[in-house]
Amino acid sequence: MTAMTPAPTRTRPDLSYLLDHTSHVLRTRMAAALAEIGLTARMHCVLVHALEAERTQNQLAEIGDMDKTTMVVTVDALEKAGLAERRPSSTDRRARIVAVTPEGAKVAARSQEIVDGVHEEALASFPPGDREVFLRLMNHLAQGHLSTPVAGPAPARRPRQRG
């Protein structure tokens, strides 16, 4: 019988778990709330940012941290719902922008109310004086030390099979 090596003693709270878990739960709550009006969080993101300025699909994909395929599917869904459409850019004939329809603008206003409500519910779990401190510290992390992902090692790939 081999003796088990004891696990290392944790000296600090598991920040990765705390951030991952709370982010996951917040996303599930957001998804459920937006689903009530037929939107996803990605659809909301595209509508709101397309209303702010004339933006291409690529620009919106970058803002929403979406790959090209996900962005195309999202804009297709918005077009099918009559909330947005692809149009030629007013400044670059080669580029196409995502334009929000009048109905899409109404839905974006409603979805922003929903998003704000979900965020407010989460922040309401803090004592009032701690809310602003929490937001300030999270912004400090997001704009400072944790603002840029670090490139990890390349994923292991299987060797090609000879056919």
C-alpha positions as a printed Julia matrix, in Angstrom:
163×3 Matrix{Float64}:
   0.0    0.0     0.0
   1.38   3.37   -1.01
   1.05   6.39    1.2
  -0.88   9.26   -0.36
   0.84  12.58   -0.62
  -1.26  15.25    1.06
  -2.68  17.97   -1.15
  -1.06  21.37   -0.84
  -2.71  23.67    1.67
  -4.63  26.51    0.06
  -3.5   29.81    1.56
  -5.82  32.09   -0.44
  -9.39  31.85   -1.74
  -9.6   30.26   -5.19
 -10.01  33.41   -7.29
 -10.32  31.42  -10.53
 -13.24  29.44   -9.13
 -14.93  32.53   -7.69
 -14.71  34.45  -10.97
 -15.61  31.45  -13.17
 -18.55  30.35  -11.04
 -20.1   33.78  -10.59
 -19.57  34.59  -14.28
 -21.25  31.33  -15.31
 -24.24  31.9   -13.03
 -24.59  35.51  -14.21
 -24.52  34.34  -17.87
 -27.22  31.73  -17.2
 -29.43  34.32  -15.49
 -28.84  36.76  -18.34
 -29.64  34.11  -20.94
 -32.9   33.19  -19.2
 -33.97  36.83  -18.84
 -33.19  37.75  -22.47
 -34.83  34.57  -23.77
 -38.14  35.95  -22.5
 -38.0   38.5   -25.35
 -36.45  36.11  -27.87
 -32.86  37.36  -27.68
 -29.5   35.91  -26.77
 -26.78  37.9   -25.04
 -24.9   38.01  -28.36
 -27.93  39.4   -30.16
 -28.29  42.06  -27.47
 -24.6   42.93  -27.76
 -24.82  43.33  -31.55
 -27.97  45.46  -31.41
 -26.65  47.82  -28.76
 -23.23  48.31  -30.33
 -24.64  48.65  -33.85
 -26.89  51.44  -32.56
 -23.93  53.32  -31.08
 -22.14  53.82  -34.39
 -21.95  52.52  -37.95
 -20.05  49.26  -37.53
 -19.16  46.31  -39.71
 -19.75  42.7   -38.72
 -16.01  42.36  -38.05
 -15.99  45.37  -35.74
 -19.04  44.09  -33.88
 -17.51  40.62  -33.63
 -14.39  42.1   -32.05
 -16.42  44.16  -29.56
 -18.51  41.1   -28.62
 -15.55  38.69  -28.58
 -17.19  36.49  -31.24
 -15.6   34.48  -34.0
 -16.72  35.13  -37.59
 -19.02  32.1   -37.77
 -20.82  33.02  -34.55
 -21.19  36.6   -35.74
 -22.71  35.52  -39.07
 -25.2   33.24  -37.29
 -26.09  36.04  -34.85
 -26.68  38.63  -37.58
 -28.64  36.07  -39.62
 -30.93  35.55  -36.6
 -31.35  39.3   -36.13
 -32.22  39.71  -39.82
 -34.7   36.83  -39.71
 -36.39  38.47  -36.69
 -36.53  41.83  -38.52
 -34.31  43.51  -35.93
 -31.26  44.31  -38.09
 -30.05  44.17  -41.67
 -26.78  44.22  -43.53
 -26.31  47.42  -45.56
 -23.48  49.01  -47.53
 -21.35  51.33  -45.41
 -21.81  55.05  -46.0
 -18.04  55.57  -45.84
 -16.66  52.46  -47.62
 -18.51  50.9   -50.53
 -16.71  47.58  -50.05
 -17.78  47.25  -46.42
 -21.17  46.19  -45.13
 -22.52  47.38  -41.83
 -25.12  45.97  -39.48
 -27.99  48.45  -39.33
 -30.63  48.14  -36.62
 -34.25  48.45  -37.77
 -36.76  50.63  -35.88
 -38.2   47.44  -34.32
 -34.65  46.36  -33.43
 -34.07  49.69  -31.66
 -37.2   49.11  -29.53
 -36.06  45.59  -28.68
 -32.54  46.87  -27.86
 -34.01  49.39  -25.42
 -36.01  46.63  -23.73
 -33.07  44.22  -23.68
 -30.86  46.91  -22.1
 -33.45  47.29  -19.33
 -33.31  43.52  -18.81
 -29.49  43.45  -18.74
 -29.41  46.36  -16.3
 -31.96  44.55  -14.1
 -29.95  41.32  -14.02
 -26.83  43.29  -13.1
 -28.71  45.22  -10.43
 -30.01  41.98   -8.91
 -26.45  40.66   -8.68
 -25.13  43.87   -7.14
 -28.04  43.98   -4.68
 -26.45  41.05   -2.85
 -23.79  43.49   -1.58
 -24.31  45.99    1.21
 -24.84  49.38   -0.5
 -21.42  50.76    0.4
 -19.65  47.74   -1.08
 -21.27  47.88   -4.55
 -19.23  50.8    -5.84
 -16.05  49.39   -4.29
 -16.66  46.03   -5.97
 -17.29  47.64   -9.37
 -14.23  49.88   -9.02
 -12.02  46.91   -8.13
 -13.41  44.73  -10.95
 -12.79  47.57  -13.42
  -9.29  47.92  -12.02
  -8.64  44.22  -12.73
 -10.29  44.3   -16.17
  -8.38  47.39  -17.28
  -5.15  46.57  -15.5
  -3.55  43.26  -14.59
  -6.21  41.09  -16.28
  -6.81  43.28  -19.34
  -4.93  41.13  -21.86
  -4.97  37.36  -22.21
  -1.62  35.59  -22.22
  -0.92  33.32  -25.16
  -0.83  29.75  -23.96
   1.03  26.79  -25.41
  -0.23  25.53  -28.74
  -2.75  22.73  -28.31
  -1.38  19.28  -28.92
  -2.29  18.0   -32.37
  -2.63  14.48  -33.51
  -0.23  13.44  -36.25
  -1.8   13.06  -39.66
  -2.86   9.58  -40.55
  -1.55   8.26  -43.8
  -4.34   7.14  -46.03
